[in-house]
Amino acid sequence: MSLRYLILICSVVLTTAEAQTIAITGARVHTVAEAGTIDDATILISDGRITAVGRNVAVPSDAQRIDAAGQRVTPGLFTPIGQIGLVEVSAVAGTVDYIQRGEAFSASFDIADAFNPRSTLIPVNRIEGITHAAIAPGAAAPDELGQTSSVISGLGAIVHLGEADPVVQRAAMLVVSLGESGGEVAGGSRAAALLTFRAALEDALDYAGHKAEYQSRDRRDYSVSMADLEALQPVIEGTMPVLAHVDRASDIRHVLALADEFRLRLIIAGGAEAWMVADELAAADVGVIIAATGNLPDNFDSLNARLDAAALLEEAGVAVAFGGDRNASDHNARNITQVAGIAVANGMTWESALRAITLTPAELYGVADRIGSIEAGKVANLVIWNDDPFELRSYPEAVYIEGQAVPMQSRQTLLRDRYLDSSDTLRPVYRR
């Protein structure tokens, strides 16, 4: 009996009895945890959580067995930045929900309510191993009404790519654009972008000590709305990280200084030149979400981009996650396995590259107690691979989200099968 057929049976069983125990046996399991890689291992799943993993795990007699001999199992992949479920066709404005514009809301612009769990982008990425994603608001050029974006884009969220209760954590990060991209929405100067963010932080601090006086005529004028001031409170308290889009080394230094001054939890997104300040990032305990495929500058902020940047950051002790560039993190988020493979080819260890697309993003966003590795007690988000997941010819045999096997279908696979079927007498346009 084929593995895919067994997965289908398991999915049906789970639909009718979620408490059914599943045993994945005989696999090479990359736990991304203290246990490391375990050969000929068994993973027990019950009620959507991992209950045991190891070589000598006793399998209950009533468990649904999945024979994964000769296969590899990894944690579900986590794309740490993008707009999965917030966009369908980038060129069609009505399908784009992540852009922040206008002055009414910036820090308080929360895109979690715009997430569409039935987006066609979700199955496309899910069947290639993506089980979780960080979805983030962003800035863009002025719209037809002349409304501009702010340096502060708003609040992002963590979601899983299943169907039930997809939002894992709302307000998981505050997204800001600095450097060249920030300068574009702040009047043309990166200095203005940094000052805009600083002013908002200073206002949030002042507001925290004078909330009762907010409606008073004697209060100082604030640069952002009351809703934004409230949204910034977890940032200045250090409980919500700031995801800062920035690439140039000098800009990263300025952001590090600002984070130190206001005691912010900081994550760098982009970081084309982050390797040049790797020691400073490591000393400040600041992680970097980087595209390991960048070796040519696409703007003046990434003149020193290089393919071994991830390896250099890892060597310095910086937490590294892979998320592609800002424009390839939704439709093609699945390509993070290729990104990880390129990083390995340029000096990063295989284990660290796998961690960069599983556990490290979970740690950066503070959800590693639930997801990111294969350990007892964690949510059962797993991928069964037919080979090394970083090989281009490797493909998931099965994907589990919260212990349930997801359908290995997408709009793309359905179209492929429809037009490859030469046995049907009807032309493809007439087939159901």
Coordinates of C-alpha atoms in Angstrom, one line a residue:
M1 CA 0.0 0.0 0.0
S2 CA 1.5 3.4 -1.0
L3 CA 2.3 6.1 1.5
R4 CA 0.0 8.6 -0.2
Y5 CA -2.9 6.1 0.1
L6 CA -2.2 5.5 3.7
I7 CA -2.1 9.3 4.3
L8 CA -5.5 9.6 2.6
I9 CA -6.9 6.9 4.9
C10 CA -5.4 8.7 7.9
S11 CA -6.9 12.0 6.8
V12 CA -10.4 10.4 6.7
V13 CA -9.9 8.8 10.1
L14 CA -8.9 12.1 11.6
T15 CA -11.9 13.8 10.2
T16 CA -14.2 11.5 12.1
A17 CA -12.0 10.9 15.2
E18 CA -9.5 13.6 16.0
A19 CA -8.3 11.6 19.0
Q20 CA -6.9 8.8 16.8
T21 CA -3.3 8.1 17.5
I22 CA -1.0 8.2 14.5
A23 CA 2.4 6.4 14.4
I24 CA 4.9 7.5 11.7
T25 CA 7.5 4.7 11.7
G26 CA 10.9 3.9 10.2
A27 CA 11.8 7.4 9.1
R28 CA 14.9 9.4 9.4
V29 CA 13.7 12.2 11.7
H30 CA 15.4 15.6 11.8
T31 CA 14.0 16.9 15.1
V32 CA 15.7 20.3 15.0
A33 CA 15.9 19.8 18.8
E34 CA 18.3 18.4 21.3
A35 CA 17.8 14.9 20.0
G36 CA 19.2 15.9 16.6
T37 CA 18.7 13.4 13.8
I38 CA 17.3 10.0 14.7
D39 CA 17.4 7.1 12.2
D40 CA 14.6 4.5 12.1
A41 CA 12.5 6.6 14.4
T42 CA 8.9 6.6 15.4
I43 CA 6.7 9.7 15.9
L44 CA 3.5 9.4 17.9
I45 CA 0.8 11.9 17.3
S46 CA -2.4 12.3 19.3
D47 CA -5.0 15.1 19.5
G48 CA -2.9 17.2 17.1
R49 CA 0.3 17.0 19.2
I50 CA 3.5 15.0 19.3
T51 CA 3.4 12.7 22.2
A52 CA 6.7 10.8 21.6
V53 CA 9.6 10.6 19.2
G54 CA 12.6 8.2 19.2
R55 CA 13.9 4.8 18.2
N56 CA 12.2 2.6 20.8
V57 CA 8.8 4.2 21.1
A58 CA 6.0 1.8 22.0
V59 CA 3.2 2.0 19.4
P60 CA -0.4 1.5 20.8
S61 CA -2.2 -1.4 19.1
D62 CA -5.0 0.9 17.9
A63 CA -2.7 3.5 16.3
Q64 CA -2.9 4.3 12.6
R65 CA 0.5 3.3 11.3
I66 CA 2.3 5.3 8.5
D67 CA 5.3 3.4 7.2
A68 CA 7.9 6.0 6.3
A69 CA 10.8 3.7 5.9
G70 CA 13.4 5.3 3.6
Q71 CA 11.8 8.7 4.0
R72 CA 12.8 11.8 5.9
V73 CA 10.7 13.8 8.4
T74 CA 11.2 17.4 9.3
P75 CA 9.2 20.0 11.2
G76 CA 6.8 21.9 9.1
L77 CA 8.5 24.8 7.3
F78 CA 8.0 28.4 8.5
T79 CA 8.2 31.2 6.1
P80 CA 9.1 34.2 8.3
I81 CA 7.9 37.1 6.2
G82 CA 5.3 37.6 3.4
Q83 CA 1.7 38.1 2.5
I84 CA 0.3 34.5 2.0
G85 CA -3.5 34.8 2.3
L86 CA -3.3 38.6 1.9
V87 CA -2.9 38.8 -1.9
E88 CA -4.1 36.8 -4.9
V89 CA -3.0 38.7 -8.0
S90 CA -0.5 41.5 -7.2
A91 CA -1.6 43.6 -10.1
V92 CA -5.3 43.6 -9.1
A93 CA -5.8 46.1 -6.3
G94 CA -9.0 44.4 -5.1
T95 CA -7.1 41.3 -4.2
V96 CA -4.3 43.1 -2.3
D97 CA -5.0 43.6 1.4
Y98 CA -1.7 44.1 3.1
I99 CA -0.8 47.7 1.9
Q100 CA -1.0 50.4 4.6
R101 CA -1.9 53.9 3.3
G102 CA -3.3 57.0 4.8
E103 CA -2.8 58.8 8.1
A104 CA -5.6 57.4 10.2
F105 CA -3.8 54.2 11.1
S106 CA -0.2 53.1 10.9
A107 CA 1.0 51.1 13.9
S108 CA -2.5 49.9 14.7
F109 CA -3.1 48.7 11.1
D110 CA -3.7 45.0 11.9
I111 CA -3.8 42.7 8.8
A112 CA -4.9 39.5 10.7
D113 CA -8.5 40.1 9.9
A114 CA -7.8 40.3 6.2
F115 CA -6.2 36.9 6.1
N116 CA -8.0 34.5 3.8
P117 CA -7.5 30.8 4.8
R118 CA -9.0 29.8 1.4
S119 CA -6.5 31.7 -0.7
T120 CA -5.2 29.7 -3.7
L121 CA -1.7 30.6 -2.5
I122 CA -2.1 28.5 0.5
P123 CA -2.4 25.0 -1.1
V124 CA 0.4 25.9 -3.5
N125 CA 2.8 26.5 -0.7
R126 CA 1.4 24.0 1.7
I127 CA 1.9 20.9 -0.4
E128 CA 5.6 21.9 -0.6
G129 CA 6.0 21.8 3.1
I130 CA 5.0 25.3 4.4
T131 CA 2.9 24.9 7.4
H132 CA 3.3 28.3 9.1
A133 CA 3.8 31.8 7.9
A134 CA 4.4 35.3 9.2
I135 CA 2.1 37.6 7.3
A136 CA 3.1 41.3 7.3
P137 CA 1.7 44.6 6.2
G138 CA 3.8 46.7 3.9
A139 CA 4.3 50.1 2.2
A140 CA 3.7 51.0 -1.4
A141 CA 3.5 53.9 -3.8
P142 CA 0.6 56.3 -3.4
D143 CA -2.8 55.1 -4.7
E144 CA -5.1 56.8 -7.2
L145 CA -6.4 59.1 -4.4
G146 CA -2.9 60.2 -3.5
Q147 CA -2.8 58.4 -0.2
T148 CA 0.7 57.5 0.9
S149 CA 2.1 54.8 3.1
S150 CA 3.7 55.4 6.4
V151 CA 7.2 54.3 7.6
I152 CA 5.2 52.2 10.2
S153 CA 3.3 49.7 8.2
G154 CA 1.4 48.1 11.1
L155 CA 1.0 44.7 12.9
G156 CA 1.7 41.3 11.4
A157 CA 0.5 37.9 12.5
I158 CA 1.6 34.2 12.6
V159 CA -0.8 31.8 10.8
H160 CA -0.8 28.2 10.0
L161 CA -1.9 27.0 6.5
G162 CA -4.6 24.6 7.7
E163 CA -8.3 25.6 7.7
A164 CA -9.5 25.7 11.3
D165 CA -8.6 28.7 13.5
P166 CA -5.6 29.7 11.3
V167 CA -4.3 32.7 13.3
V168 CA -1.7 31.4 15.7
Q169 CA -0.8 34.8 17.1
R170 CA -2.1 38.2 16.4
A171 CA 0.0 41.3 16.7
A172 CA 3.2 39.2 16.5
M173 CA 5.4 42.0 15.3
L174 CA 5.4 45.7 14.3
V175 CA 6.6 46.2 10.7
V176 CA 8.6 49.3 9.8
S177 CA 10.4 50.4 6.6
L178 CA 13.8 52.1 7.0
G179 CA 16.8 52.7 4.8
E180 CA 16.1 53.4 1.2
S181 CA 12.6 51.9 1.2
G182 CA 11.7 53.9 4.3
G183 CA 13.1 57.1 2.7
E184 CA 10.7 56.6 -0.2
V185 CA 7.7 56.9 2.0
A186 CA 9.1 59.5 4.4
G187 CA 9.8 62.3 1.9
G188 CA 12.9 61.1 0.1
S189 CA 15.4 60.6 2.9
R190 CA 16.3 57.6 5.1
A191 CA 17.1 60.1 7.9
A192 CA 13.4 61.3 7.8
A193 CA 12.3 57.6 8.0
L194 CA 14.3 57.0 11.1
L195 CA 13.1 60.3 12.7
T196 CA 9.5 59.4 12.0
F197 CA 9.9 56.1 13.8
R198 CA 11.8 57.7 16.7
A199 CA 9.0 60.4 17.0
A200 CA 6.4 57.6 17.2
L201 CA 8.3 55.8 19.9
E202 CA 8.8 59.0 22.0
D203 CA 5.1 59.7 21.7
A204 CA 4.3 56.2 22.8
L205 CA 6.5 56.6 25.9
D206 CA 4.9 59.9 26.7
Y207 CA 1.4 58.6 26.2
A208 CA 2.2 55.6 28.5
G209 CA 2.8 58.0 31.4
H210 CA -0.1 60.4 30.6
K211 CA -3.0 58.3 29.4
A212 CA -5.4 60.0 31.8
E213 CA -4.5 63.4 30.3
Y214 CA -4.9 62.3 26.6
Q215 CA -8.1 64.2 26.2
S216 CA -6.9 67.2 28.0
R217 CA -6.1 70.4 26.1
D218 CA -2.8 70.6 28.0
R219 CA -1.4 67.4 26.5
R220 CA 1.3 67.6 24.0
D221 CA 0.5 67.0 20.3
Y222 CA 1.3 63.5 19.1
S223 CA 2.6 62.4 15.7
V224 CA 0.3 59.4 15.6
S225 CA -3.3 58.6 16.6
M226 CA -4.5 57.2 19.9
A227 CA -5.1 53.8 18.2
D228 CA -1.4 53.8 17.1
L229 CA -0.2 54.9 20.5
E230 CA -2.0 51.9 22.1
A231 CA -0.6 49.6 19.4
L232 CA 2.9 50.8 20.2
Q233 CA 2.7 50.0 23.9
P234 CA 3.9 46.4 23.6
V235 CA 6.8 47.6 21.5
I236 CA 8.1 50.0 24.1
E237 CA 7.5 47.4 26.8
G238 CA 9.7 45.0 24.9
T239 CA 7.0 42.3 24.5
M240 CA 6.4 42.7 20.8
P241 CA 9.4 42.6 18.3
V242 CA 10.0 45.3 15.6
L243 CA 10.5 43.8 12.1
A244 CA 12.6 46.4 10.4
H245 CA 13.1 46.3 6.6
V246 CA 16.7 47.5 6.2
D247 CA 19.7 46.4 4.1
R248 CA 22.6 48.9 4.2
A249 CA 25.1 48.3 7.0
S250 CA 25.2 51.9 8.1
D251 CA 21.4 51.9 8.4
I252 CA 21.4 48.7 10.4
R253 CA 23.8 50.3 12.8
H254 CA 21.4 53.3 13.3
V255 CA 18.5 50.9 13.9
L256 CA 20.6 48.9 16.4
A257 CA 21.4 52.2 18.3
L258 CA 17.7 53.1 18.3
A259 CA 16.7 49.7 19.5
D260 CA 19.3 49.9 22.3
E261 CA 18.0 53.4 23.3
F262 CA 14.4 52.3 23.5
R263 CA 15.1 48.7 24.6
L264 CA 13.3 47.3 21.6
R265 CA 13.2 43.6 20.5
L266 CA 14.5 43.9 16.9
I267 CA 14.5 41.7 13.9
I268 CA 16.2 42.7 10.7
A269 CA 14.4 41.9 7.4
G270 CA 16.4 42.0 4.2
G271 CA 19.8 42.5 5.7
A272 CA 21.8 42.4 2.4
E273 CA 24.8 44.0 4.2
A274 CA 24.1 42.5 7.6
W275 CA 27.2 40.3 7.4
M276 CA 29.3 43.5 7.6
V277 CA 27.9 44.2 11.1
A278 CA 27.5 40.6 12.2
D279 CA 29.4 40.9 15.4
E280 CA 27.2 43.9 16.5
L281 CA 24.0 42.0 15.6
A282 CA 25.2 39.0 17.6
A283 CA 26.1 41.2 20.6
A284 CA 22.7 42.8 20.5
D285 CA 20.9 39.4 20.1
V286 CA 19.2 40.6 16.9
G287 CA 18.1 38.0 14.3
V288 CA 18.1 38.5 10.6
I289 CA 15.7 37.3 7.9
I290 CA 17.7 37.1 4.8
A291 CA 17.5 36.0 1.2
A292 CA 20.5 33.8 0.7
T293 CA 20.1 34.0 -3.1
G294 CA 21.2 37.6 -3.3
N295 CA 24.7 38.1 -4.8
L296 CA 24.1 41.1 -7.0
P297 CA 22.9 44.5 -5.9
D298 CA 19.4 45.5 -7.0
N299 CA 19.7 48.9 -5.4
F300 CA 22.3 51.0 -3.7
D301 CA 21.5 49.6 -0.3
S302 CA 22.7 46.1 -1.3
L303 CA 26.0 46.9 -3.0
N304 CA 27.8 44.3 -0.8
A305 CA 25.3 41.5 -1.1
R306 CA 27.0 38.1 -1.2
L307 CA 26.0 34.4 -1.4
D308 CA 27.8 33.4 1.8
A309 CA 26.2 36.1 3.9
A310 CA 24.1 33.5 5.8
A311 CA 27.2 31.5 6.7
L312 CA 29.1 34.6 7.9
L313 CA 26.1 35.6 10.1
E314 CA 25.8 32.1 11.5
E315 CA 29.6 32.0 12.2
A316 CA 29.2 35.2 14.2
G317 CA 26.4 33.8 16.2
V318 CA 23.5 35.6 14.6
A319 CA 20.1 33.9 14.4
V320 CA 19.3 33.5 10.7
A321 CA 16.0 32.8 9.0
F322 CA 15.3 32.6 5.3
G323 CA 12.4 34.5 3.8
G324 CA 13.2 35.5 0.3
D325 CA 13.0 39.1 -0.7
R326 CA 10.0 41.4 -0.1
N327 CA 8.5 40.6 -3.4
A328 CA 8.8 36.8 -3.4
S329 CA 7.4 35.8 -0.1
D330 CA 3.8 34.9 -1.0
H331 CA 3.3 33.1 -4.3
N332 CA 6.8 31.6 -4.1
A333 CA 7.3 31.2 -0.4
R334 CA 7.8 27.5 -1.0
N335 CA 11.2 28.3 -2.5
I336 CA 12.7 28.7 0.9
T337 CA 14.0 25.1 0.6
Q338 CA 16.0 26.2 -2.4
V339 CA 17.2 29.3 -0.6
A340 CA 18.4 27.0 2.3
G341 CA 20.2 24.7 -0.2
I342 CA 22.0 27.7 -1.7
A343 CA 23.1 28.8 1.7
V344 CA 24.5 25.3 2.4
A345 CA 26.4 25.4 -0.9
N346 CA 28.0 28.6 0.3
G347 CA 29.2 27.6 3.7
M348 CA 26.2 27.2 6.0
T349 CA 25.8 23.9 7.8
W350 CA 22.9 21.7 6.7
E351 CA 21.5 21.6 10.2
S352 CA 21.5 25.4 10.6
A353 CA 19.8 25.8 7.2
L354 CA 17.0 23.6 8.3
R355 CA 16.7 25.4 11.5
A356 CA 16.6 28.7 9.6
I357 CA 13.3 27.6 8.0
T358 CA 11.7 25.9 11.0
L359 CA 12.7 26.7 14.6
T360 CA 14.6 30.0 14.2
P361 CA 11.6 31.9 12.8
A362 CA 9.4 30.5 15.7
E363 CA 12.0 31.7 18.2
L364 CA 12.2 35.2 16.6
Y365 CA 8.4 35.6 17.0
G366 CA 8.1 34.0 20.4
V367 CA 6.1 30.9 19.4
A368 CA 8.9 28.3 19.7
D369 CA 7.2 26.7 22.7
R370 CA 4.5 25.5 20.3
I371 CA 6.0 25.0 16.9
G372 CA 9.3 24.7 15.0
S373 CA 10.7 21.4 16.1
I374 CA 9.7 17.7 16.6
E375 CA 9.5 17.3 20.3
A376 CA 6.9 15.7 22.7
G377 CA 4.3 18.3 23.6
K378 CA 4.6 20.5 20.5
V379 CA 2.0 20.8 17.8
A380 CA 2.3 18.1 15.2
N381 CA 3.4 20.1 12.2
L382 CA 5.4 17.6 10.1
V383 CA 6.6 17.0 6.5
I384 CA 7.5 13.6 5.1
W385 CA 10.0 13.9 2.3
N386 CA 11.2 11.4 -0.3
D387 CA 14.7 12.8 -0.1
D388 CA 16.8 15.7 1.1
P389 CA 14.4 18.6 1.3
F390 CA 17.0 21.0 -0.1
E391 CA 17.3 19.0 -3.3
L392 CA 15.3 20.5 -6.2
R393 CA 14.0 17.1 -7.1
S394 CA 12.8 16.3 -3.6
Y395 CA 9.1 16.7 -2.9
P396 CA 6.9 16.1 0.2
E397 CA 5.1 12.8 0.4
A398 CA 2.8 14.1 3.1
V399 CA 2.3 17.3 5.1
Y400 CA 0.6 17.4 8.6
I401 CA -0.8 20.5 10.2
E402 CA -1.9 20.1 13.8
G403 CA -1.8 16.4 13.4
Q404 CA -4.0 16.3 10.3
A405 CA -2.8 15.2 6.9
V406 CA -3.6 18.0 4.4
P407 CA -4.7 17.3 0.8
M408 CA -1.7 17.2 -1.5
Q409 CA -3.6 19.2 -4.1
S410 CA -3.5 22.8 -5.3
R411 CA -4.9 24.7 -8.2
Q412 CA -1.7 24.1 -10.1
T413 CA -1.7 20.3 -9.6
L414 CA -5.4 20.1 -10.7
L415 CA -4.6 22.1 -13.8
R416 CA -1.6 19.8 -14.5
D417 CA -3.7 16.7 -14.2
R418 CA -6.5 18.1 -16.3
Y419 CA -4.4 18.9 -19.2
L420 CA -2.1 15.9 -19.0
D421 CA -5.1 13.5 -19.2
S422 CA -5.2 12.3 -22.8
S423 CA -7.6 9.5 -22.1
D424 CA -10.7 11.7 -21.7
T425 CA -12.6 12.1 -24.9
L426 CA -13.8 15.6 -23.9
R427 CA -11.5 18.6 -24.5
P428 CA -10.1 20.0 -21.3
V429 CA -12.4 23.1 -21.5
Y430 CA -15.4 20.8 -21.1
R431 CA -14.1 18.6 -18.3
R432 CA -15.3 18.9 -14.8

